[in-house]
Coordinates of C-alpha atoms and ligand atoms in Angstrom, one line a residue:
M24 CA -9.4 17.1 16.2
S25 CA -5.9 17.5 14.4
N26 CA -5.6 17.5 10.7
D27 CA -3.0 14.7 10.4
Y28 CA -5.4 12.5 8.3
I29 CA -6.3 11.7 4.5
V30 CA -9.9 10.6 4.3
K31 CA -12.4 11.1 1.2
D32 CA -14.5 13.3 3.2
I33 CA -14.5 14.2 6.7
A34 CA -18.4 15.0 6.7
L35 CA -19.0 11.2 6.5
A36 CA -18.1 11.2 10.0
D37 CA -21.4 11.2 11.5
F38 CA -22.7 8.3 9.3
G39 CA -19.5 6.4 10.3
R40 CA -20.4 7.0 14.1
K41 CA -23.7 5.6 13.6
E42 CA -22.6 2.5 12.0
L43 CA -19.8 2.1 14.3
N44 CA -22.1 2.1 17.1
I45 CA -24.1 -0.5 15.7
A46 CA -21.1 -2.7 15.0
E47 CA -20.2 -2.5 18.6
T48 CA -23.3 -4.3 19.6
E49 CA -22.0 -7.1 17.4
M50 CA -18.4 -7.1 18.6
P51 CA -18.8 -8.6 22.0
G52 CA -15.1 -9.8 22.3
L53 CA -13.6 -6.4 21.7
M54 CA -16.2 -4.8 23.9
A55 CA -15.4 -7.3 26.8
L56 CA -11.7 -6.2 26.4
R57 CA -12.5 -2.6 26.9
K58 CA -14.2 -3.7 30.3
E59 CA -11.7 -6.0 31.4
Y60 CA -8.4 -3.7 30.7
G61 CA -9.8 -0.2 29.8
E62 CA -8.8 1.1 33.5
D63 CA -5.7 -0.5 33.4
K64 CA -4.6 0.8 30.1
P65 CA -1.9 -2.1 29.2
L66 CA -1.1 -0.5 26.0
K67 CA 0.2 2.6 27.3
G68 CA 3.0 3.6 25.6
A69 CA 2.6 1.5 22.5
R70 CA 2.9 3.1 19.3
I71 CA 0.9 0.9 16.8
V72 CA 1.2 1.3 12.9
G73 CA -2.1 -0.7 11.8
S74 CA -2.1 -1.6 8.1
L75 CA -5.5 -3.4 7.9
H76 CA -8.5 -2.8 5.7
M77 CA -10.2 0.6 7.1
T78 CA -13.6 -0.7 7.7
I79 CA -16.3 -0.2 10.2
Q80 CA -15.3 -3.4 12.2
T81 CA -11.6 -2.1 12.0
A82 CA -12.7 1.1 13.5
V83 CA -14.0 -0.6 16.5
L84 CA -10.7 -2.5 16.8
I85 CA -8.9 1.0 16.6
E86 CA -11.1 2.2 19.5
T87 CA -10.3 -0.6 21.5
L88 CA -6.7 -0.1 21.2
V89 CA -6.9 3.4 22.0
E90 CA -9.0 2.7 25.1
L91 CA -6.4 0.1 26.3
G92 CA -3.8 3.1 26.2
A93 CA -2.2 2.7 22.9
D94 CA -1.4 5.5 20.4
V95 CA -2.4 4.5 17.0
R96 CA -1.7 5.6 13.4
W97 CA -3.8 3.7 10.6
A98 CA -3.4 2.7 6.9
S99 CA -5.5 0.5 4.7
C100 CA -3.7 -2.6 3.4
N101 CA -5.8 -2.8 0.0
I102 CA -6.5 0.3 -2.1
F103 CA -10.3 -0.6 -2.6
S104 CA -11.3 -1.9 0.9
T105 CA -11.7 1.4 2.7
Q106 CA -15.0 2.5 3.9
D107 CA -14.7 6.2 3.6
H108 CA -17.5 6.8 6.5
A109 CA -15.6 4.3 8.9
A110 CA -12.2 6.5 8.1
A111 CA -13.8 9.8 8.7
A112 CA -15.2 8.6 12.0
I113 CA -11.9 7.6 13.0
A114 CA -10.1 10.8 11.7
Q115 CA -12.7 12.8 13.7
S116 CA -11.8 10.7 16.9
G117 CA -8.6 12.3 16.5
V118 CA -6.7 9.3 15.5
P119 CA -4.4 9.8 12.6
V120 CA -5.7 7.7 9.5
F121 CA -5.0 7.7 5.9
A122 CA -7.1 5.5 3.6
I123 CA -9.6 6.3 0.6
K124 CA -11.6 4.0 -1.2
G125 CA -9.6 3.7 -4.5
Q126 CA -6.6 5.1 -3.8
S127 CA -3.7 4.7 -6.3
L128 CA -1.0 2.3 -5.6
E129 CA 1.5 5.4 -5.1
E130 CA -0.9 6.6 -2.5
H131 CA -1.2 3.2 -0.9
W132 CA 2.5 3.2 -0.1
D133 CA 2.8 6.9 1.1
Y134 CA -0.3 6.7 3.2
L135 CA 1.6 3.3 4.9
D136 CA 4.5 5.7 5.2
R137 CA 2.2 8.3 6.9
S138 CA 1.1 5.6 9.3
F139 CA 4.7 5.3 10.8
M140 CA 5.1 9.0 11.5
F141 CA 4.7 9.2 15.2
P142 CA 6.5 12.3 16.6
E143 CA 8.5 9.5 19.0
G144 CA 8.8 6.8 16.1
A145 CA 6.5 3.7 16.1
N146 CA 7.1 0.7 18.4
M147 CA 4.4 -1.8 17.1
I148 CA 3.0 -3.4 14.0
L149 CA -0.7 -4.5 13.2
D150 CA -0.4 -6.0 10.1
D151 CA -2.7 -7.8 7.3
G152 CA -0.7 -9.1 4.4
G153 CA 2.4 -8.0 5.8
D154 CA 2.9 -4.8 4.0
A155 CA 3.9 -2.6 7.0
T156 CA 6.4 -5.1 7.9
L157 CA 7.6 -5.6 4.4
Y158 CA 8.2 -1.7 4.1
V159 CA 10.4 -1.4 7.3
L160 CA 12.4 -4.8 6.5
L161 CA 13.0 -4.2 3.0
G162 CA 13.5 -0.5 3.6
A163 CA 16.2 -1.4 5.9
R164 CA 17.9 -3.6 3.6
M165 CA 17.8 -1.2 0.7
E166 CA 19.5 1.3 3.3
A167 CA 22.0 -1.0 4.2
G168 CA 22.8 -1.9 0.5
E169 CA 21.1 -5.1 0.3
D170 CA 17.7 -5.8 -1.5
V171 CA 16.6 -9.2 -1.3
L172 CA 12.8 -9.5 -0.2
A173 CA 10.1 -10.9 -1.9
V174 CA 7.4 -8.7 -2.9
P175 CA 3.9 -9.3 -4.4
T176 CA 3.9 -8.0 -8.1
S177 CA 6.2 -6.3 -10.4
E178 CA 4.1 -3.3 -10.9
E179 CA 4.2 -3.0 -7.2
E180 CA 7.5 -3.6 -6.6
E181 CA 8.5 -0.7 -8.4
V182 CA 5.9 1.6 -6.4
I183 CA 7.1 0.1 -3.1
K184 CA 10.7 0.9 -3.8
A185 CA 9.9 4.3 -5.2
Q186 CA 8.4 5.2 -1.7
I187 CA 11.3 3.6 0.1
K188 CA 13.9 5.5 -1.8
K189 CA 12.0 8.7 -1.1
R190 CA 11.9 8.2 2.6
M191 CA 15.7 7.2 2.5
A192 CA 16.3 10.7 0.9
E193 CA 14.2 12.5 3.4
T194 CA 15.3 10.7 6.5
P195 CA 18.5 8.9 6.3
G196 CA 18.8 5.7 8.4
W197 CA 14.9 6.0 9.2
F198 CA 14.3 2.3 8.3
A199 CA 17.2 0.7 10.4
K200 CA 16.1 2.9 13.4
T201 CA 12.4 2.1 13.0
R202 CA 13.2 -1.6 12.4
D203 CA 15.4 -1.9 15.9
A204 CA 12.4 0.2 17.6
I205 CA 9.8 -2.2 16.6
K206 CA 9.1 -4.6 19.2
G207 CA 6.8 -6.9 17.4
V208 CA 4.2 -7.5 14.7
S209 CA 1.0 -9.1 15.1
E210 CA -0.3 -10.6 11.6
E211 CA -3.9 -11.1 10.6
T212 CA -3.9 -13.3 7.5
T213 CA -2.7 -16.5 5.9
T214 CA -0.7 -14.8 3.0
G215 CA 1.0 -12.3 5.6
V216 CA 1.8 -15.3 7.6
H217 CA 3.5 -17.0 5.0
R218 CA 5.8 -14.1 4.5
L219 CA 6.7 -14.0 8.2
Y220 CA 7.6 -17.7 8.1
D221 CA 9.7 -17.3 5.2
L222 CA 11.5 -14.3 6.4
H223 CA 12.2 -16.2 9.7
K224 CA 13.4 -19.0 7.6
K225 CA 15.8 -17.0 5.8
G226 CA 17.1 -15.3 9.1
Q227 CA 15.4 -11.8 8.2
L228 CA 12.9 -11.5 10.8
P229 CA 14.4 -9.4 13.6
F230 CA 11.5 -9.2 16.0
P231 CA 8.9 -11.6 17.4
A232 CA 5.6 -12.0 15.6
I233 CA 2.2 -13.5 16.4
N234 CA 0.3 -15.2 14.0
V235 CA -3.2 -14.2 14.6
N236 CA -4.4 -15.9 11.5
D237 CA -4.0 -19.4 13.0
S238 CA -5.7 -18.9 16.2
V239 CA -8.7 -21.1 15.8
T240 CA -11.1 -18.5 16.3
K241 CA -9.7 -16.7 13.4
S242 CA -9.1 -18.9 10.6
K243 CA -11.8 -21.2 11.4
F244 CA -14.2 -18.4 11.7
D245 CA -13.4 -15.3 9.6
N246 CA -11.7 -17.1 6.6
K247 CA -14.7 -19.6 6.7
Y248 CA -17.8 -18.4 8.0
G249 CA -16.8 -14.6 7.0
C250 CA -16.3 -15.7 3.3
K251 CA -19.6 -17.8 3.7
E252 CA -21.4 -14.2 4.2
S253 CA -19.1 -11.7 2.3
L254 CA -18.3 -13.5 -1.2
V255 CA -22.0 -13.7 -2.6
D256 CA -22.6 -10.2 -1.1
G257 CA -19.5 -9.0 -3.2
I258 CA -20.6 -10.8 -6.4
R259 CA -24.2 -9.5 -6.2
R260 CA -23.5 -6.0 -5.3
A261 CA -21.2 -5.8 -8.3
T262 CA -23.3 -7.7 -10.8
D263 CA -26.8 -8.3 -9.7
T264 CA -26.5 -11.7 -11.3
M265 CA -28.7 -14.6 -10.7
M266 CA -27.0 -16.8 -8.5
A267 CA -29.2 -20.0 -8.5
G268 CA -28.5 -22.4 -11.2
K269 CA -25.1 -20.7 -12.4
V270 CA -22.0 -22.9 -12.5
A271 CA -19.4 -21.5 -10.0
V272 CA -15.5 -22.5 -9.8
V273 CA -14.1 -22.2 -6.5
M274 CA -10.2 -22.5 -6.9
G275 CA -8.6 -23.7 -3.6
Y276 CA -10.4 -25.5 -0.7
G277 CA -8.7 -24.1 2.3
D278 CA -10.5 -22.3 5.1
V279 CA -11.6 -19.3 2.5
G280 CA -12.4 -21.8 -0.3
K281 CA -14.6 -23.9 2.0
G282 CA -16.5 -20.9 3.1
S283 CA -16.7 -19.3 -0.6
A284 CA -17.8 -22.7 -1.9
A285 CA -20.7 -22.7 0.8
S286 CA -21.5 -19.1 0.2
L287 CA -22.2 -19.9 -3.5
S288 CA -24.0 -23.2 -3.0
G289 CA -26.2 -21.5 -0.4
A290 CA -27.1 -19.1 -2.7
G291 CA -28.2 -21.9 -5.4
A292 CA -25.4 -22.1 -7.4
R293 CA -23.8 -25.4 -8.6
V294 CA -20.1 -25.3 -7.2
I295 CA -17.1 -27.0 -8.9
V296 CA -13.7 -27.0 -6.8
T297 CA -10.1 -27.2 -8.1
E298 CA -7.5 -28.1 -5.6
V299 CA -3.7 -29.1 -5.7
D300 CA -3.7 -30.7 -2.4
P301 CA -5.3 -34.3 -2.0
I302 CA -6.5 -33.9 1.6
C303 CA -8.4 -30.7 0.6
A304 CA -9.6 -32.1 -2.8
L305 CA -11.2 -35.4 -1.1
Q306 CA -12.8 -33.0 1.6
A307 CA -14.4 -30.9 -1.1
A308 CA -15.6 -33.9 -3.0
M309 CA -17.0 -35.5 0.5
D310 CA -18.8 -32.2 1.1
G311 CA -20.6 -33.0 -2.3
Y312 CA -18.6 -30.7 -4.8
Q313 CA -17.4 -31.9 -7.9
V314 CA -13.7 -31.6 -8.0
T315 CA -11.7 -31.0 -11.6
T316 CA -9.1 -29.1 -13.2
L317 CA -9.7 -25.4 -14.5
E318 CA -9.0 -26.4 -17.7
D319 CA -12.0 -29.0 -17.7
V320 CA -14.6 -26.6 -17.0
V321 CA -13.4 -23.0 -18.0
A322 CA -15.2 -23.0 -21.2
T323 CA -18.6 -23.7 -19.8
A324 CA -18.7 -22.3 -16.1
D325 CA -20.3 -18.7 -15.3
I326 CA -18.2 -17.4 -12.2
F327 CA -15.0 -18.2 -11.3
V328 CA -13.5 -17.0 -7.7
T329 CA -9.7 -17.8 -6.7
T330 CA -9.3 -18.3 -3.1
T331 CA -5.7 -19.7 -3.0
G332 CA -3.3 -17.1 -1.8
N333 CA -1.0 -18.4 -4.6
K334 CA -0.2 -16.6 -7.9
D335 CA -1.0 -17.2 -11.6
V336 CA -4.1 -19.5 -10.9
I337 CA -6.4 -17.8 -13.4
R338 CA -4.0 -17.0 -16.5
I339 CA -4.6 -15.4 -19.6
E340 CA -5.1 -18.7 -21.7
H341 CA -8.0 -19.6 -19.3
M342 CA -9.6 -16.1 -19.8
R343 CA -9.4 -16.7 -23.5
E344 CA -11.6 -19.7 -23.2
M345 CA -14.1 -18.5 -21.0
K346 CA -17.6 -17.8 -22.3
D347 CA -19.2 -14.5 -22.9
M348 CA -19.9 -12.6 -19.6
A349 CA -18.3 -14.8 -17.5
I350 CA -17.6 -13.5 -14.1
V351 CA -14.2 -13.3 -12.7
G352 CA -12.9 -12.5 -9.0
N353 CA -10.5 -13.2 -6.4
I354 CA -11.1 -13.3 -2.6
G355 CA -7.5 -14.1 -1.7
H356 CA -5.3 -11.4 -0.4
F357 CA -3.1 -10.2 -3.5
D358 CA -4.5 -9.8 -7.0
N359 CA -1.8 -11.9 -8.6
E360 CA -4.1 -14.9 -8.4
I361 CA -5.4 -13.7 -11.7
Q362 CA -3.2 -12.6 -14.8
V363 CA -4.9 -9.0 -14.8
A364 CA -1.6 -7.4 -15.9
S365 CA -1.9 -9.6 -19.3
L366 CA -5.4 -8.1 -19.6
K367 CA -4.3 -4.5 -19.7
N368 CA -3.8 -4.3 -23.6
H369 CA -7.7 -5.4 -24.0
K370 CA -10.6 -3.1 -24.3
W371 CA -11.8 -2.2 -21.0
T372 CA -15.1 -0.7 -20.2
N373 CA -15.6 0.7 -16.6
I374 CA -19.3 -0.4 -15.5
K375 CA -18.9 1.2 -12.0
E376 CA -16.5 1.4 -9.1
Q377 CA -14.8 -1.9 -8.9
V378 CA -16.5 -3.5 -11.7
D379 CA -14.9 -3.7 -15.4
M380 CA -16.1 -5.4 -18.4
I381 CA -13.1 -6.7 -20.8
E382 CA -13.2 -7.8 -24.3
M383 CA -11.2 -10.7 -25.5
P384 CA -10.0 -11.0 -28.8
N385 CA -12.7 -13.6 -29.9
G386 CA -15.3 -11.1 -29.1
N387 CA -16.4 -12.7 -25.6
R388 CA -16.5 -10.2 -22.4
L389 CA -15.6 -10.8 -19.2
I390 CA -16.8 -8.8 -16.0
L391 CA -13.8 -8.7 -13.6
L392 CA -14.3 -7.8 -10.1
S393 CA -12.1 -5.2 -8.0
E394 CA -9.5 -5.4 -10.7
G395 CA -8.6 -8.9 -9.1
R396 CA -8.2 -7.6 -5.7
L397 CA -10.0 -9.2 -2.9
L398 CA -13.8 -8.7 -4.1
N399 CA -15.6 -9.2 -0.8
L400 CA -14.0 -6.0 0.6
G401 CA -14.0 -4.0 -3.0
N402 CA -17.3 -4.7 -4.1
A403 CA -19.1 -5.4 -0.7
T404 CA -18.1 -4.4 2.9
G405 CA -16.0 -7.6 4.0
H406 CA -16.9 -9.9 6.7
P407 CA -19.8 -9.0 9.2
S408 CA -18.8 -7.4 12.4
F409 CA -19.4 -10.5 14.6
V410 CA -16.9 -12.8 13.1
M411 CA -14.6 -9.7 12.9
S412 CA -14.8 -9.2 16.7
A413 CA -13.5 -12.8 17.1
S414 CA -10.5 -12.1 14.9
F415 CA -9.7 -8.6 16.2
T416 CA -10.3 -9.7 20.0
N417 CA -7.0 -12.2 19.0
Q418 CA -5.2 -9.1 17.3
V419 CA -5.8 -7.1 20.5
L420 CA -4.4 -10.1 23.0
A421 CA -1.3 -10.5 20.6
Q422 CA -0.9 -6.8 20.8
M423 CA -0.7 -6.9 24.5
E424 CA 1.3 -10.1 24.6
L425 CA 4.1 -8.1 22.4
W426 CA 3.9 -5.0 24.1
L427 CA 3.8 -6.5 27.7
K428 CA 5.9 -9.6 27.1
G429 CA 7.8 -9.0 23.9
E430 CA 11.4 -9.3 25.5
E431 CA 10.7 -12.8 26.6
Y432 CA 10.1 -13.9 22.9
Q433 CA 13.2 -14.5 20.6
P434 CA 12.6 -13.2 17.0
G435 CA 10.4 -16.0 15.4
V436 CA 6.6 -16.6 14.5
Y437 CA 4.2 -17.9 17.5
I438 CA 0.7 -18.4 18.1
L439 CA -1.3 -17.4 21.0
P440 CA -1.9 -20.2 23.7
K441 CA -5.0 -22.1 23.3
H442 CA -6.4 -20.8 26.7
L443 CA -6.9 -17.3 24.8
D444 CA -8.3 -18.9 21.8
E445 CA -11.1 -20.7 24.0
K446 CA -11.3 -17.4 26.0
V447 CA -12.1 -15.4 22.4
A448 CA -14.7 -18.1 21.6
R449 CA -16.1 -17.9 25.0
L450 CA -16.7 -14.1 24.8
H451 CA -18.7 -14.8 21.8
L452 CA -21.1 -17.1 23.3
D453 CA -23.6 -15.1 25.0
R454 CA -24.3 -12.8 22.2
I455 CA -26.1 -15.8 20.3
G456 CA -27.4 -17.5 23.2
V457 CA -25.1 -20.5 23.4
K458 CA -25.2 -22.2 26.7
L459 CA -22.1 -24.3 27.4
S460 CA -22.0 -27.9 29.2
K461 CA -19.9 -28.3 32.0
L462 CA -17.3 -31.3 32.6
D463 CA -17.2 -32.5 35.8
K464 CA -13.9 -33.4 37.6
E465 CA -14.3 -37.2 37.1
Q466 CA -15.2 -36.5 33.2
A467 CA -12.4 -34.2 33.0
D468 CA -9.9 -36.5 34.4
Y469 CA -11.3 -39.4 32.1
I470 CA -10.2 -37.4 29.0
G471 CA -7.3 -35.8 30.5
V472 CA -8.2 -32.0 30.5
S473 CA -8.7 -29.6 33.3
T474 CA -12.8 -28.4 34.1
E475 CA -11.6 -25.2 32.9
G476 CA -9.8 -26.2 29.4
P477 CA -7.8 -26.0 27.4
F478 CA -10.4 -28.8 26.2
K479 CA -8.0 -29.9 23.3
P480 CA -4.4 -30.9 22.8
E481 CA -2.4 -28.7 20.6
H482 CA -2.4 -31.0 17.6
Y483 CA -6.4 -31.0 17.5
R484 CA -7.4 -29.4 14.1
Y485 CA -11.0 -28.6 14.5
Ligands
NAI507 P1 -5.4 -22.0 2.9 O1 -3.7 -22.3 2.8 O2 -6.3 -22.5 3.9 O3 -6.1 -22.4 1.5 C1 -5.7 -22.4 0.4 C2 -5.6 -23.5 -0.5 O4 -5.5 -23.2 -1.9 C3 -5.0 -24.8 -0.1 O5 -6.0 -25.7 0.1 C4 -4.1 -25.0 -1.5 O6 -3.7 -26.3 -1.4 C5 -5.0 -24.3 -2.6 N1 -4.2 -24.1 -3.5 C6 -3.0 -23.4 -3.9 N2 -2.6 -23.1 -5.1 C7 -3.9 -23.7 -5.8 C8 -4.1 -23.9 -7.2 N3 -3.0 -23.6 -8.2 N4 -5.1 -24.5 -7.6 C9 -6.0 -24.7 -6.6 N5 -5.7 -24.7 -5.5 C10 -4.6 -24.1 -4.9 O7 -5.4 -20.3 3.1 P2 -6.8 -19.6 3.3 O8 -6.7 -19.4 4.8 O9 -7.9 -20.0 2.8 O10 -6.4 -18.0 2.6 C11 -6.5 -18.1 1.2 C12 -6.3 -16.4 0.9 O11 -7.5 -15.6 1.2 C13 -5.0 -16.0 1.2 O12 -4.2 -15.3 0.4 C14 -5.4 -15.2 2.7 O13 -4.5 -14.1 3.1 C15 -6.7 -14.8 1.9 N6 -7.9 -14.5 2.9 C16 -8.9 -13.4 2.4 C17 -9.9 -13.2 3.3 C18 -11.0 -12.3 2.7 O14 -12.0 -11.7 3.4 N7 -10.8 -11.9 1.4 C19 -10.0 -13.7 4.6 C20 -9.1 -14.4 5.1 C21 -8.1 -14.8 4.4

C-alpha cells in the first residue's frame, strides 16, 4: 500500500471493507459491469480524477472503475459527506484518496488539487457539482490573466482562488496543460449540470461532458427515491425529533423536492411545499400537499428543508421569524440555499458534529443541520446502495463512452442514449424480483417501437 492518501484513520479500513462487501450485494448494476467488461479493461489508460462524496457506495464505484482498467485518484465534493471507514478501505486498496469527514474548506480544495496529481497527469474527470471541472477551467483562465467563471459563494471563492494561485506558483502552466489533456467529464448532479450548460453557452467548455444526472435512471431515482429514504434519516440522526404531526416546509418540488416531501410525509409530518414553477406547484398540490409561500408559514412550521439548487431561499429575515427550536436544513448541493453567513455573528452552540443551535436576537433558538450543507450526506450516510448503483452504473457507462469515443464528440453537454438508460434499469430488476412483460412483434409495430426497446421516444418524461 502506498502512503499517497489523506484519511482520518487507516485502521478503519477493515470496517469499511465489511460494509463495502455488503454494499456490493445491493449494487447489481456496478457488479454486472465488472462481469461484462472486467476482462477487456476498456478504461485502460484512463486516469480519472473523482470529485464525489467519499461514501461506501462511491467506494464500490471506484473499485469498479479500477476493475475496468482505470487509474483513479479521489476527493470528496463536500466537506461533511465523507465516510471515514470507506475512505480508509479505498486507501488500503492502493487507490489515492484525500477525504476526511469535517475537513476545512482549505483542505477541501487542497485535497481536490492532490487528486489531480497523477505522475503522468489526469485525462478524465468524474464530477459531482462541478468542483473538479471548475478548478481546472477557472485555473486555466486565471493563468491566462482572465478570471470570469462563476463560483458558488464569496467565502469559498477566496479559498478556491488561493489554492489556484498556490498551484500556479508551484507548477507554472499546469492548468492549461491539464485542461488540454482532459478528454471529458461525466457530471453527477443537477447543480453541476447547470454549471456545464452555462459554461458551454458562454463558449468556455473545452471538452465534451456527459450529463449523468438527466439519465432517467439517475434523476428520477436517486434524486427522488434516494432523498425519500435519506432526508428523514438525516433529520432523525441529527435531532431525534418526533416527525409525526410536525409541520414541515419543503422548498422546491423538482425531483429532490418530490422525494423529500414523500420522505417527510411518510414519517407522518404535515408537509407544505413552496415553488416558483407553476407546473411543479400544480404537481405538489395534486399530490396532496398545501402549496404556499415561505412567508405565509415561516412563523408556524417546525422543520424547513431547501431542495431548490438555488441561492438565498431561506434568508435571514425568514430565520428571524421562525419559532423556537425550528429545524433548518438543506438537501440541495450547495450551502448558499440558506443564508448561513448572515448567522455568523449570532451565538452558536455546537450540539454534536454537524448539528448547531443558534440563538436569534429575539431569544428563539434554531437547530441548523450541517451548517446548511446537504444534510442527508452530512447528518446521515446519503442514499442507500441500491439507488446509487443505478446512478453510478450511468457514471461508469459515461466514462467508458468518453474514454473510448471522446474524439467523436464536439465540446458540449450530452446525455447517454436511451438504450443505455434502459440497460441500467434492466440490470436492477432481478435484485428486487421484478419480472418484465414482453412485447410481441405485432404489438411493438402497433406502438412503433422495437421488441427490445428503446420503449419510449426521447421526449417522453416518465
Ligand atoms: P430540479 O430542478 O428538478 O428542482 C428544483 C426545483 O426548485 C425546481 O422545480 C424549481 O422551480 C424550484 N425552485 C427554484 N428556486 C426556488 C425558490 N426560490 N423557491 C421555491 N422553489 C424554487 O432539481 P433537483 O434535481 O430536484 O435538484 C435540486 C438540488 O438538489 C440540486 O442542487 C441538486 O444538485 C441537488 N441534489 C442533491 C441530492 C442529495 O442527495 N442531497 C441528490 C440529487 C440532487
